[in-house]
Amino acid sequence: MRLLILGTGGMANQHAANFRAIEGVSVVGGVDVVPERLAAFCTEHGIANHFTTLEDALAWGEFDAVANVTPDRIHHPTTLQAIAAGKHVFCEKPLATDAVKAMEMTEAIERSGKVGMVNFTYRNSPALQKGRQMVLAGEIGEVRHIEASHLQSWLVGRHWGDWKSESKWLWRLSKKHGSNGALGDIGIHIVDFASYGSGLDVAHVFARLKTFDKAPGHKIGEYDLDANDSFTMNVDFTNGAIGTIQATRTAAGQMDQLRLRVYGETGSIEMIYDTGKSTLRACLGEDVHTATWRDVPFDPVETNYQRFVQAVRAGRTQEPSFRRAANIQKVLDKALASDLSHADEALA
C-alpha cells in the first residue's frame, strides 16, 4: 500500500512511524502548506515526494490512500477531495467540526466503495478491547450505570510544552482557529471510549461547558481564548442505563488519563488508559459481596493503523469507521446545544 500523509504537524510523526512499521506499506508522499515543516518531515521519515497543495499531490496520484492529519476544520474539504480522486482515507479525529459535515463525508466514502476509517487512538488500548468483550459477554449482567473521564493537565503543567507561547496548543483554545475546545478535542475520545467500552449508544445528553480565564482580555496574540476547557455530561444510554462523561485540560497530576467504569446488575468493570499504560480490573461473582476488585489480564491488540491497512487490502472498512465518528459527533453537537439551551437534548 502506498500512503500519502496530508499535514505534517506533530501527530503526523506518529502516522509516519506506525505505517512505515507495517510490512508492505510505503509512505510515498507528504503534503503541507508550510514548506519548511514539510521538508523537515519528509527528510526525517525518508519520504521522496512532497507537495505544498493537495491538488498537486492528487495530480501526481501515485498513491492508494491518504492519512489526513490536517487541523480539524480542514478534514472536511480535503477528505472529500481525496474521496473524489478514488483514494482510501484514514482521518484524524474529529472527522469534522460538526455532524452535518461528518455525515456528508461518511456518505461520500460509502458511495465510493473505498475504505474510510478514523483514528480514535484510544481504541488501541487492550484494556478497552478486553473490557468491552467482557461487557458484551454478559459478565456483569445488564449495564445500569457508567462513569467516564478524560483528564489532561497541559493548561496547568508544562510537561508537553508551554501552551501560552506555542501555536500547536494555542489553536486548540480558539474557536476562530477551528477548535471546539476540550469537547471537540478530547471529548470525542471519551464519548467513544464510554460508548464503545460499554457497548451502548448515547440517547440523551445534558451538558455543561466551561471556559476559564487564562490571559488578560482572554487573548494571546492572534488567538482568542474562547473555546471550552472543561465539560461534564449527564447521559442516558439506549438500554436505559445512565451515566456521567467528563473531560478537562486542568486536572493537575493527570497527564493523559481515560477511565471508564461500567456497573452492571451482577458486577463491574474498570478500564483505564493512563499515558500509555492500560489497566483492567473487575469486581465479579462472589467478589461483589466483599467489594473486591481484581486485575484482569489481556493480550496485545492490533492498532488502528494496522486495521486500516488490513481494511484497504481486503477492500472492506473496519471500525472505527467514518459512520461511527459521525455518530459520535452528533453527541458532541447535542452537548453544545444543551449547554446553550440548558435543556436535555435527544439524539435522533
mmCIF file of N, CA and C in Angstrom, residues 125-137 196-198 262 269-271 280 296 298:
data_model
loop_
_atom_site.group_PDB
_atom_site.id
_atom_site.type_symbol
_atom_site.label_atom_id
_atom_site.label_comp_id
_atom_site.label_asym_id
_atom_site.label_seq_id
_atom_site.Cartn_x
_atom_site.Cartn_y
_atom_site.Cartn_z
ATOM 1 N N SER A 125 -6.041 0.644 23.090
ATOM 2 C CA SER A 125 -5.851 0.142 24.452
ATOM 3 C C SER A 125 -6.374 -1.284 24.572
ATOM 4 N N PRO A 126 -5.517 -2.237 24.937
ATOM 5 C CA PRO A 126 -6.000 -3.613 25.099
ATOM 6 C C PRO A 126 -6.975 -3.762 26.261
ATOM 7 N N ALA A 127 -6.870 -2.888 27.271
ATOM 8 C CA ALA A 127 -7.818 -2.939 28.389
ATOM 9 C C ALA A 127 -9.226 -2.600 27.910
ATOM 10 N N LEU A 128 -9.347 -1.605 27.036
ATOM 11 C CA LEU A 128 -10.655 -1.241 26.494
ATOM 12 C C LEU A 128 -11.234 -2.379 25.673
ATOM 13 N N GLN A 129 -10.412 -2.987 24.830
ATOM 14 C CA GLN A 129 -10.909 -4.053 23.965
ATOM 15 C C GLN A 129 -11.345 -5.283 24.777
ATOM 16 N N LYS A 130 -10.543 -5.661 25.769
ATOM 17 C CA LYS A 130 -10.891 -6.810 26.601
ATOM 18 C C LYS A 130 -12.105 -6.498 27.471
ATOM 19 N N GLY A 131 -12.145 -5.289 28.046
ATOM 20 C CA GLY A 131 -13.278 -4.914 28.884
ATOM 21 C C GLY A 131 -14.582 -4.928 28.112
ATOM 22 N N ARG A 132 -14.551 -4.417 26.899
ATOM 23 C CA ARG A 132 -15.752 -4.437 26.053
ATOM 24 C C ARG A 132 -16.215 -5.875 25.813
ATOM 25 N N GLN A 133 -15.263 -6.765 25.517
ATOM 26 C CA GLN A 133 -15.620 -8.166 25.297
ATOM 27 C C GLN A 133 -16.334 -8.751 26.510
ATOM 28 N N MET A 134 -15.836 -8.413 27.693
ATOM 29 C CA MET A 134 -16.439 -8.931 28.925
ATOM 30 C C MET A 134 -17.849 -8.394 29.127
ATOM 31 N N VAL A 135 -18.035 -7.099 28.841
ATOM 32 C CA VAL A 135 -19.368 -6.498 28.975
ATOM 33 C C VAL A 135 -20.334 -7.153 27.994
ATOM 34 N N LEU A 136 -19.922 -7.278 26.731
ATOM 35 C CA LEU A 136 -20.798 -7.858 25.713
ATOM 36 C C LEU A 136 -21.097 -9.329 25.973
ATOM 37 N N ALA A 137 -20.172 -10.003 26.665
ATOM 38 C CA ALA A 137 -20.381 -11.413 27.005
ATOM 39 C C ALA A 137 -21.307 -11.583 28.201
ATOM 40 N N TYR A 196 -18.149 2.754 23.327
ATOM 41 C CA TYR A 196 -17.567 1.507 22.813
ATOM 42 C C TYR A 196 -17.322 0.513 23.945
ATOM 43 N N GLY A 197 -16.746 0.987 25.050
ATOM 44 C CA GLY A 197 -16.431 0.085 26.156
ATOM 45 C C GLY A 197 -17.653 -0.533 26.801
ATOM 46 N N SER A 198 -18.762 0.215 26.812
ATOM 47 C CA SER A 198 -19.990 -0.300 27.417
ATOM 48 C C SER A 198 -20.877 -1.025 26.421
ATOM 49 N N VAL A 262 -17.905 0.596 34.259
ATOM 50 C CA VAL A 262 -19.199 0.120 33.795
ATOM 51 C C VAL A 262 -19.788 -0.762 34.891
ATOM 52 N N ILE A 269 -16.787 -3.424 35.848
ATOM 53 C CA ILE A 269 -15.503 -3.469 35.146
ATOM 54 C C ILE A 269 -14.943 -2.057 35.052
ATOM 55 N N GLU A 270 -13.637 -1.919 35.283
ATOM 56 C CA GLU A 270 -12.956 -0.641 35.163
ATOM 57 C C GLU A 270 -11.854 -0.758 34.116
ATOM 58 N N MET A 271 -11.883 0.136 33.125
ATOM 59 C CA MET A 271 -10.886 0.168 32.056
ATOM 60 C C MET A 271 -10.149 1.497 32.142
ATOM 61 N N LEU A 280 -6.830 -3.039 33.581
ATOM 62 C CA LEU A 280 -8.190 -3.564 33.585
ATOM 63 C C LEU A 280 -8.451 -4.263 34.911
ATOM 64 N N VAL A 296 -7.418 -7.947 35.706
ATOM 65 C CA VAL A 296 -7.792 -8.873 34.639
ATOM 66 C C VAL A 296 -6.700 -8.828 33.568
ATOM 67 N N PHE A 298 -4.845 -9.253 29.875
ATOM 68 C CA PHE A 298 -5.290 -9.038 28.496
ATOM 69 C C PHE A 298 -4.103 -9.213 27.568
#
